[in-house]
Each structure stands twice: as C-alpha cells, then as structure tokens.
Amino acid sequence: MAAAEVRPAVVSDAPEIARIQRDTWRSAYTELLGEAAVAGLDIEELEKTWIETIEYPGTRVFLATEGEFTVGFCVVGRAPVSEVATADGSLPDDASTTALIASLLVEPRWGRRGHAGRLLANASAWLREDGATRGISWVAQTDHASLGFFRRAGWSPDGTVRILDTGSTNVREVRLTGGLDLELTP
C-alpha cells in the first residue's frame, strides 16, 4: 500500500471531491437514495457546492489520500442547534460543544484500508482543538457499513431519527453520537 495520509482540503480539491461523491453515490447509494436523485447529480453544481463548503467559516473538509490518489473525504464543524436538538426540541447541556460529522465518504474501491478511520481520527483531533467535546452524525438506518464503522469507533445511536426526502424516496436516518478522543492504532 502506498503512503496513506489525511490533509485539509483546499479549493482546488473541489473537482476531485465532487467526482468522489458522484461516483460513490452512483456505485453504492443508488438503491438507498433512488435513481432519480443520483442521476440528477451535476458535477459542476457539486464542484460549486464543495468550493463553498471548503471556504465556509468553522467548517473543515479533510481528504484521505493514498499515494497520488484522493480516496475519500470528511466534512466537520460545530453542529447547528437543529442537528443537536432532541425529538422534543430540547437541547442537551453540551449543545454548544457538540460537533457534526456532516459527511464521511470513502470510494468503495479504496475501502477496508483504514481511510475512514484516519479521516475520523484527524477530524476528531481538529474538533477537540476547536473546543468540541462530543460528535454526532446522521446515517441511513439501512447503511450497515457506515453504522458498523461508527460503532467500531465507539459511537452509538442516541434514539433520535429523522426522515430525509431525496425526491425519489424517503430515507430513515439515525443520529449517532460519540466521543472525539479517537486515536489511530498502528
């Protein structure tokens, strides 16, 4: 295996991030999100969105690389109040220090090589430095690979669910929560 690393994304990475999102959604998430939602992914629009995301204050996009290839990404930042609130709208005591793992995606052909773990560990370190004490992420209830990954990292469902309307189908998502004290093991 070539050297695997994680680094912060820069604006010039937006086309590659957009490609990874489009290709991975097409190969791994068409059934989950619906054909129309995935077929409607426009690469130019995705690139614009990724530029905005990379430049957005308080948000960090991390890239996983293996050798010369970009193989995955992770988007993190402080969790908006709407993401932290319980089903009844109340906020936990640590709402102001809760972070959101908004997206963590590794191309399937690069899977099972530790890239997702490196992305989450690096993102967690940055979030801890920024004062975050806990993380949350939303994962489709039927995405067993992602649920298993987060569980192995010590995260678990907190009982909150939501329905994502993709325009083609409804996706039930569960909110996972966990600590940010993650370390890579050699």
mmCIF file of N, CA, C and O in Angstrom, residues 17-91:
data_model
loop_
_atom_site.group_PDB
_atom_site.id
_atom_site.type_symbol
_atom_site.label_atom_id
_atom_site.label_comp_id
_atom_site.label_asym_id
_atom_site.label_seq_id
_atom_site.Cartn_x
_atom_site.Cartn_y
_atom_site.Cartn_z
ATOM 1 N N ILE A 17 -13.262 16.031 -5.092
ATOM 2 C CA ILE A 17 -14.253 15.693 -4.071
ATOM 3 C C ILE A 17 -15.610 15.466 -4.738
ATOM 4 O O ILE A 17 -16.317 14.506 -4.416
ATOM 5 N N ALA A 18 -15.966 16.333 -5.668
ATOM 6 C CA ALA A 18 -17.237 16.188 -6.391
ATOM 7 C C ALA A 18 -17.270 14.868 -7.155
ATOM 8 O O ALA A 18 -18.292 14.171 -7.166
ATOM 9 N N ARG A 19 -16.182 14.506 -7.784
ATOM 10 C CA ARG A 19 -16.116 13.240 -8.520
ATOM 11 C C ARG A 19 -16.305 12.062 -7.582
ATOM 12 O O ARG A 19 -17.062 11.137 -7.868
ATOM 13 N N ILE A 20 -15.621 12.098 -6.432
ATOM 14 C CA ILE A 20 -15.748 11.006 -5.467
ATOM 15 C C ILE A 20 -17.195 10.894 -4.990
ATOM 16 O O ILE A 20 -17.745 9.795 -4.918
ATOM 17 N N GLN A 21 -17.819 12.023 -4.664
ATOM 18 C CA GLN A 21 -19.208 11.980 -4.212
ATOM 19 C C GLN A 21 -20.102 11.396 -5.298
ATOM 20 O O GLN A 21 -20.880 10.468 -5.041
ATOM 21 N N ARG A 22 -20.010 11.923 -6.511
ATOM 22 C CA ARG A 22 -20.876 11.443 -7.591
ATOM 23 C C ARG A 22 -20.666 9.960 -7.864
ATOM 24 O O ARG A 22 -21.612 9.178 -7.919
ATOM 25 N N ASP A 23 -19.407 9.548 -8.028
ATOM 26 C CA ASP A 23 -19.126 8.156 -8.365
ATOM 27 C C ASP A 23 -19.520 7.198 -7.236
ATOM 28 O O ASP A 23 -20.051 6.115 -7.489
ATOM 29 N N THR A 24 -19.258 7.593 -6.001
ATOM 30 C CA THR A 24 -19.586 6.731 -4.866
ATOM 31 C C THR A 24 -21.091 6.633 -4.681
ATOM 32 O O THR A 24 -21.622 5.549 -4.435
ATOM 33 N N TRP A 25 -21.792 7.747 -4.808
ATOM 34 C CA TRP A 25 -23.248 7.686 -4.702
ATOM 35 C C TRP A 25 -23.825 6.798 -5.797
ATOM 36 O O TRP A 25 -24.741 6.036 -5.553
ATOM 37 N N ARG A 26 -23.272 6.886 -7.006
ATOM 38 C CA ARG A 26 -23.775 6.064 -8.107
ATOM 39 C C ARG A 26 -23.508 4.580 -7.859
ATOM 40 O O ARG A 26 -24.356 3.744 -8.142
ATOM 41 N N SER A 27 -22.334 4.268 -7.346
ATOM 42 C CA SER A 27 -21.986 2.852 -7.180
ATOM 43 C C SER A 27 -22.525 2.240 -5.890
ATOM 44 O O SER A 27 -22.799 1.044 -5.844
ATOM 45 N N ALA A 28 -22.685 3.052 -4.843
ATOM 46 C CA ALA A 28 -23.034 2.478 -3.542
ATOM 47 C C ALA A 28 -24.381 2.925 -2.980
ATOM 48 O O ALA A 28 -24.913 2.256 -2.094
ATOM 49 N N TYR A 29 -24.937 4.030 -3.464
ATOM 50 C CA TYR A 29 -26.121 4.579 -2.811
ATOM 51 C C TYR A 29 -27.333 4.766 -3.721
ATOM 52 O O TYR A 29 -28.329 5.340 -3.296
ATOM 53 N N THR A 30 -27.275 4.302 -4.959
ATOM 54 C CA THR A 30 -28.419 4.470 -5.863
ATOM 55 C C THR A 30 -29.677 3.827 -5.290
ATOM 56 O O THR A 30 -30.751 4.433 -5.291
ATOM 57 N N GLU A 31 -29.565 2.614 -4.797
ATOM 58 C CA GLU A 31 -30.732 1.928 -4.246
ATOM 59 C C GLU A 31 -31.278 2.667 -3.023
ATOM 60 O O GLU A 31 -32.484 2.795 -2.846
ATOM 61 N N LEU A 32 -30.401 3.175 -2.195
ATOM 62 C CA LEU A 32 -30.809 3.866 -0.977
ATOM 63 C C LEU A 32 -31.470 5.208 -1.280
ATOM 64 O O LEU A 32 -32.528 5.528 -0.743
ATOM 65 N N LEU A 33 -30.845 6.013 -2.142
ATOM 66 C CA LEU A 33 -31.310 7.377 -2.400
ATOM 67 C C LEU A 33 -32.328 7.481 -3.528
ATOM 68 O O LEU A 33 -33.023 8.490 -3.639
ATOM 69 N N GLY A 34 -32.377 6.473 -4.375
ATOM 70 C CA GLY A 34 -33.268 6.496 -5.527
ATOM 71 C C GLY A 34 -32.525 6.903 -6.782
ATOM 72 O O GLY A 34 -31.651 7.766 -6.748
ATOM 73 N N GLU A 35 -32.883 6.261 -7.881
ATOM 74 C CA GLU A 35 -32.182 6.516 -9.150
ATOM 75 C C GLU A 35 -32.250 7.965 -9.590
ATOM 76 O O GLU A 35 -31.266 8.524 -10.051
ATOM 77 N N ALA A 36 -33.409 8.583 -9.467
ATOM 78 C CA ALA A 36 -33.562 9.966 -9.922
ATOM 79 C C ALA A 36 -32.653 10.915 -9.146
ATOM 80 O O ALA A 36 -32.044 11.819 -9.725
ATOM 81 N N ALA A 37 -32.547 10.709 -7.838
ATOM 82 C CA ALA A 37 -31.707 11.589 -7.014
ATOM 83 C C ALA A 37 -30.240 11.466 -7.413
ATOM 84 O O ALA A 37 -29.525 12.465 -7.511
ATOM 85 N N VAL A 38 -29.789 10.258 -7.658
ATOM 86 C CA VAL A 38 -28.386 10.037 -8.011
ATOM 87 C C VAL A 38 -28.117 10.463 -9.460
ATOM 88 O O VAL A 38 -27.092 11.077 -9.757
ATOM 89 N N ALA A 39 -29.048 10.167 -10.352
ATOM 90 C CA ALA A 39 -28.875 10.555 -11.757
ATOM 91 C C ALA A 39 -28.840 12.069 -11.912
ATOM 92 O O ALA A 39 -28.210 12.588 -12.836
ATOM 93 N N GLY A 40 -29.493 12.779 -11.008
ATOM 94 C CA GLY A 40 -29.541 14.234 -11.081
ATOM 95 C C GLY A 40 -28.311 14.943 -10.555
ATOM 96 O O GLY A 40 -28.267 16.181 -10.552
ATOM 97 N N LEU A 41 -27.302 14.208 -10.130
ATOM 98 C CA LEU A 41 -26.086 14.856 -9.614
ATOM 99 C C LEU A 41 -25.325 15.500 -10.772
ATOM 100 O O LEU A 41 -24.849 14.826 -11.676
ATOM 101 N N ASP A 42 -25.215 16.797 -10.737
ATOM 102 C CA ASP A 42 -24.499 17.560 -11.761
ATOM 103 C C ASP A 42 -23.101 17.884 -11.238
ATOM 104 O O ASP A 42 -22.957 18.527 -10.199
ATOM 105 N N ILE A 43 -22.082 17.445 -11.942
ATOM 106 C CA ILE A 43 -20.708 17.594 -11.457
ATOM 107 C C ILE A 43 -20.321 19.060 -11.261
ATOM 108 O O ILE A 43 -19.633 19.395 -10.297
ATOM 109 N N GLU A 44 -20.770 19.945 -12.139
ATOM 110 C CA GLU A 44 -20.436 21.367 -11.982
ATOM 111 C C GLU A 44 -21.092 21.961 -10.744
ATOM 112 O O GLU A 44 -20.467 22.753 -10.020
ATOM 113 N N GLU A 45 -22.343 21.588 -10.485
ATOM 114 C CA GLU A 45 -23.026 22.062 -9.281
ATOM 115 C C GLU A 45 -22.366 21.497 -8.025
ATOM 116 O O GLU A 45 -22.222 22.200 -7.025
ATOM 117 N N LEU A 46 -21.983 20.224 -8.084
ATOM 118 C CA LEU A 46 -21.283 19.631 -6.944
ATOM 119 C C LEU A 46 -19.979 20.363 -6.664
ATOM 120 O O LEU A 46 -19.650 20.637 -5.507
ATOM 121 N N GLU A 47 -19.224 20.678 -7.707
ATOM 122 C CA GLU A 47 -17.956 21.404 -7.522
ATOM 123 C C GLU A 47 -18.195 22.750 -6.851
ATOM 124 O O GLU A 47 -17.458 23.128 -5.923
ATOM 125 N N LYS A 48 -19.216 23.488 -7.285
ATOM 126 C CA LYS A 48 -19.533 24.787 -6.673
ATOM 127 C C LYS A 48 -19.875 24.606 -5.192
ATOM 128 O O LYS A 48 -19.426 25.387 -4.339
ATOM 129 N N THR A 49 -20.669 23.593 -4.908
ATOM 130 C CA THR A 49 -21.042 23.326 -3.516
ATOM 131 C C THR A 49 -19.811 23.005 -2.682
ATOM 132 O O THR A 49 -19.679 23.474 -1.536
ATOM 133 N N TRP A 50 -18.894 22.212 -3.241
ATOM 134 C CA TRP A 50 -17.690 21.855 -2.484
ATOM 135 C C TRP A 50 -16.778 23.053 -2.275
ATOM 136 O O TRP A 50 -16.158 23.190 -1.221
ATOM 137 N N ILE A 51 -16.689 23.950 -3.234
ATOM 138 C CA ILE A 51 -15.903 25.173 -3.033
ATOM 139 C C ILE A 51 -16.490 25.962 -1.873
ATOM 140 O O ILE A 51 -15.764 26.414 -0.974
ATOM 141 N N GLU A 52 -17.818 26.130 -1.872
ATOM 142 C CA GLU A 52 -18.478 26.853 -0.783
ATOM 143 C C GLU A 52 -18.244 26.158 0.557
ATOM 144 O O GLU A 52 -18.010 26.818 1.574
ATOM 145 N N THR A 53 -18.303 24.842 0.567
ATOM 146 C CA THR A 53 -18.110 24.089 1.807
ATOM 147 C C THR A 53 -16.687 24.253 2.326
ATOM 148 O O THR A 53 -16.476 24.483 3.525
ATOM 149 N N ILE A 54 -15.714 24.149 1.447
ATOM 150 C CA ILE A 54 -14.310 24.295 1.856
ATOM 151 C C ILE A 54 -14.053 25.687 2.416
ATOM 152 O O ILE A 54 -13.298 25.853 3.372
ATOM 153 N N GLU A 55 -14.682 26.698 1.855
ATOM 154 C CA GLU A 55 -14.466 28.084 2.276
ATOM 155 C C GLU A 55 -15.348 28.513 3.446
ATOM 156 O O GLU A 55 -15.133 29.576 4.022
ATOM 157 N N TYR A 56 -16.326 27.696 3.828
ATOM 158 C CA TYR A 56 -17.283 28.096 4.850
ATOM 159 C C TYR A 56 -16.603 28.216 6.215
ATOM 160 O O TYR A 56 -15.926 27.284 6.662
ATOM 161 N N PRO A 57 -16.779 29.346 6.899
ATOM 162 C CA PRO A 57 -16.136 29.538 8.203
ATOM 163 C C PRO A 57 -16.582 28.487 9.222
ATOM 164 O O PRO A 57 -17.764 28.164 9.314
ATOM 165 N N GLY A 58 -15.636 27.961 9.971
ATOM 166 C CA GLY A 58 -15.939 26.999 11.020
ATOM 167 C C GLY A 58 -16.125 25.574 10.536
ATOM 168 O O GLY A 58 -16.376 24.685 11.331
ATOM 169 N N THR A 59 -16.013 25.368 9.242
ATOM 170 C CA THR A 59 -16.135 24.030 8.674
ATOM 171 C C THR A 59 -14.769 23.605 8.163
ATOM 172 O O THR A 59 -14.001 24.408 7.652
ATOM 173 N N ARG A 60 -14.482 22.327 8.299
ATOM 174 C CA ARG A 60 -13.221 21.796 7.780
ATOM 175 C C ARG A 60 -13.540 20.569 6.945
ATOM 176 O O ARG A 60 -14.321 19.721 7.364
ATOM 177 N N VAL A 61 -12.942 20.510 5.777
ATOM 178 C CA VAL A 61 -13.041 19.338 4.915
ATOM 179 C C VAL A 61 -11.668 18.680 4.918
ATOM 180 O O VAL A 61 -10.664 19.327 4.638
ATOM 181 N N PHE A 62 -11.636 17.397 5.255
ATOM 182 C CA PHE A 62 -10.404 16.620 5.244
ATOM 183 C C PHE A 62 -10.430 15.656 4.065
ATOM 184 O O PHE A 62 -11.484 15.121 3.714
ATOM 185 N N LEU A 63 -9.254 15.433 3.465
ATOM 186 C CA LEU A 63 -9.115 14.480 2.376
ATOM 187 C C LEU A 63 -8.245 13.323 2.802
ATOM 188 O O LEU A 63 -7.216 13.518 3.451
ATOM 189 N N ALA A 64 -8.637 12.135 2.401
ATOM 190 C CA ALA A 64 -7.789 10.949 2.573
ATOM 191 C C ALA A 64 -7.121 10.692 1.239
ATOM 192 O O ALA A 64 -7.764 10.728 0.190
ATOM 193 N N THR A 65 -5.821 10.445 1.299
ATOM 194 C CA THR A 65 -5.080 10.137 0.088
ATOM 195 C C THR A 65 -4.309 8.841 0.281
ATOM 196 O O THR A 65 -3.943 8.479 1.399
ATOM 197 N N GLU A 66 -4.098 8.171 -0.823
ATOM 198 C CA GLU A 66 -3.225 7.006 -0.844
ATOM 199 C C GLU A 66 -2.322 7.184 -2.053
ATOM 200 O O GLU A 66 -2.789 7.171 -3.193
ATOM 201 N N GLY A 67 -1.056 7.419 -1.760
ATOM 202 C CA GLY A 67 -0.141 7.756 -2.845
ATOM 203 C C GLY A 67 -0.626 9.035 -3.507
ATOM 204 O O GLY A 67 -0.911 10.021 -2.839
ATOM 205 N N GLU A 68 -0.765 9.007 -4.811
ATOM 206 C CA GLU A 68 -1.189 10.197 -5.556
ATOM 207 C C GLU A 68 -2.703 10.324 -5.683
ATOM 208 O O GLU A 68 -3.214 11.296 -6.242
ATOM 209 N N PHE A 69 -3.459 9.382 -5.134
ATOM 210 C CA PHE A 69 -4.898 9.348 -5.315
ATOM 211 C C PHE A 69 -5.649 9.909 -4.116
ATOM 212 O O PHE A 69 -5.335 9.578 -2.966
ATOM 213 N N THR A 70 -6.655 10.727 -4.378
ATOM 214 C CA THR A 70 -7.594 11.150 -3.353
ATOM 215 C C THR A 70 -8.657 10.076 -3.285
ATOM 216 O O THR A 70 -9.259 9.726 -4.300
ATOM 217 N N VAL A 71 -8.889 9.532 -2.089
ATOM 218 C CA VAL A 71 -9.748 8.353 -1.965
ATOM 219 C C VAL A 71 -10.986 8.571 -1.104
ATOM 220 O O VAL A 71 -11.875 7.727 -1.080
ATOM 221 N N GLY A 72 -11.060 9.693 -0.389
ATOM 222 C CA GLY A 72 -12.212 9.946 0.459
ATOM 223 C C GLY A 72 -12.144 11.319 1.089
ATOM 224 O O GLY A 72 -11.149 12.032 0.949
ATOM 225 N N PHE A 73 -13.218 11.665 1.781
ATOM 226 C CA PHE A 73 -13.281 12.973 2.434
ATOM 227 C C PHE A 73 -14.182 12.917 3.652
ATOM 228 O O PHE A 73 -14.986 11.999 3.815
ATOM 229 N N CYS A 74 -14.042 13.930 4.490
ATOM 230 C CA CYS A 74 -14.845 14.071 5.698
ATOM 231 C C CYS A 74 -15.098 15.555 5.920
ATOM 232 O O CYS A 74 -14.163 16.363 5.833
ATOM 233 N N VAL A 75 -16.349 15.923 6.198
ATOM 234 C CA VAL A 75 -16.734 17.308 6.436
ATOM 235 C C VAL A 75 -17.190 17.432 7.880
ATOM 236 O O VAL A 75 -18.070 16.685 8.323
ATOM 237 N N VAL A 76 -16.590 18.375 8.611
ATOM 238 C CA VAL A 76 -16.913 18.532 10.029
ATOM 239 C C VAL A 76 -17.014 20.000 10.414
ATOM 240 O O VAL A 76 -16.497 20.879 9.732
ATOM 241 N N GLY A 77 -17.664 20.236 11.532
ATOM 242 C CA GLY A 77 -17.783 21.569 12.105
ATOM 243 C C GLY A 77 -18.681 21.488 13.323
ATOM 244 O O GLY A 77 -19.143 20.408 13.708
ATOM 245 N N ARG A 78 -18.933 22.633 13.926
ATOM 246 C CA ARG A 78 -19.856 22.670 15.056
ATOM 247 C C ARG A 78 -21.246 22.298 14.568
ATOM 248 O O ARG A 78 -21.665 22.693 13.486
ATOM 249 N N ALA A 79 -21.957 21.560 15.364
ATOM 250 C CA ALA A 79 -23.296 21.114 14.991
ATOM 251 C C ALA A 79 -24.296 22.257 15.165
ATOM 252 O O ALA A 79 -24.342 22.886 16.219
ATOM 253 N N PRO A 80 -25.099 22.516 14.127
ATOM 254 C CA PRO A 80 -26.169 23.506 14.289
ATOM 255 C C PRO A 80 -27.163 23.025 15.349
ATOM 256 O O PRO A 80 -27.336 21.825 15.558
ATOM 257 N N VAL A 81 -27.820 23.964 15.991
ATOM 258 C CA VAL A 81 -28.784 23.642 17.043
ATOM 259 C C VAL A 81 -29.823 22.639 16.534
ATOM 260 O O VAL A 81 -30.191 21.701 17.239
ATOM 261 N N SER A 82 -30.258 22.808 15.300
ATOM 262 C CA SER A 82 -31.286 21.912 14.758
ATOM 263 C C SER A 82 -30.802 20.468 14.661
ATOM 264 O O SER A 82 -31.606 19.537 14.690
ATOM 265 N N GLU A 83 -29.495 20.260 14.564
ATOM 266 C CA GLU A 83 -28.943 18.909 14.466
ATOM 267 C C GLU A 83 -28.757 18.265 15.843
ATOM 268 O O GLU A 83 -28.730 17.047 15.958
ATOM 269 N N VAL A 84 -28.603 19.095 16.873
ATOM 270 C CA VAL A 84 -28.320 18.607 18.222
ATOM 271 C C VAL A 84 -29.590 18.381 19.034
ATOM 272 O O VAL A 84 -29.617 17.544 19.934
ATOM 273 N N ALA A 85 -30.634 19.101 18.704
ATOM 274 C CA ALA A 85 -31.877 19.044 19.489
ATOM 275 C C ALA A 85 -32.456 17.636 19.528
ATOM 276 O O ALA A 85 -32.302 16.860 18.593
ATOM 277 N N THR A 86 -33.115 17.340 20.625
ATOM 278 C CA THR A 86 -33.809 16.057 20.755
ATOM 279 C C THR A 86 -35.125 16.136 19.980
ATOM 280 O O THR A 86 -35.500 17.204 19.487
ATOM 281 N N ALA A 87 -35.830 15.038 19.901
ATOM 282 C CA ALA A 87 -37.088 14.992 19.163
ATOM 283 C C ALA A 87 -38.105 16.010 19.689
ATOM 284 O O ALA A 87 -38.910 16.531 18.926
ATOM 285 N N ASP A 88 -38.045 16.317 20.990
ATOM 286 C CA ASP A 88 -38.991 17.293 21.539
ATOM 287 C C ASP A 88 -38.487 18.738 21.428
ATOM 288 O O ASP A 88 -39.114 19.662 21.921
ATOM 289 N N GLY A 89 -37.322 18.927 20.792
ATOM 290 C CA GLY A 89 -36.786 20.267 20.574
ATOM 291 C C GLY A 89 -35.872 20.776 21.658
ATOM 292 O O GLY A 89 -35.275 21.842 21.519
ATOM 293 N N SER A 90 -35.735 20.039 22.752
ATOM 294 C CA SER A 90 -34.859 20.491 23.830
ATOM 295 C C SER A 90 -33.395 20.262 23.452
ATOM 296 O O SER A 90 -33.072 19.422 22.605
ATOM 297 N N LEU A 91 -32.527 21.030 24.089
ATOM 298 C CA LEU A 91 -31.097 20.938 23.804
ATOM 299 C C LEU A 91 -30.356 20.291 24.963
ATOM 300 O O LEU A 91 -30.633 20.589 26.124
#
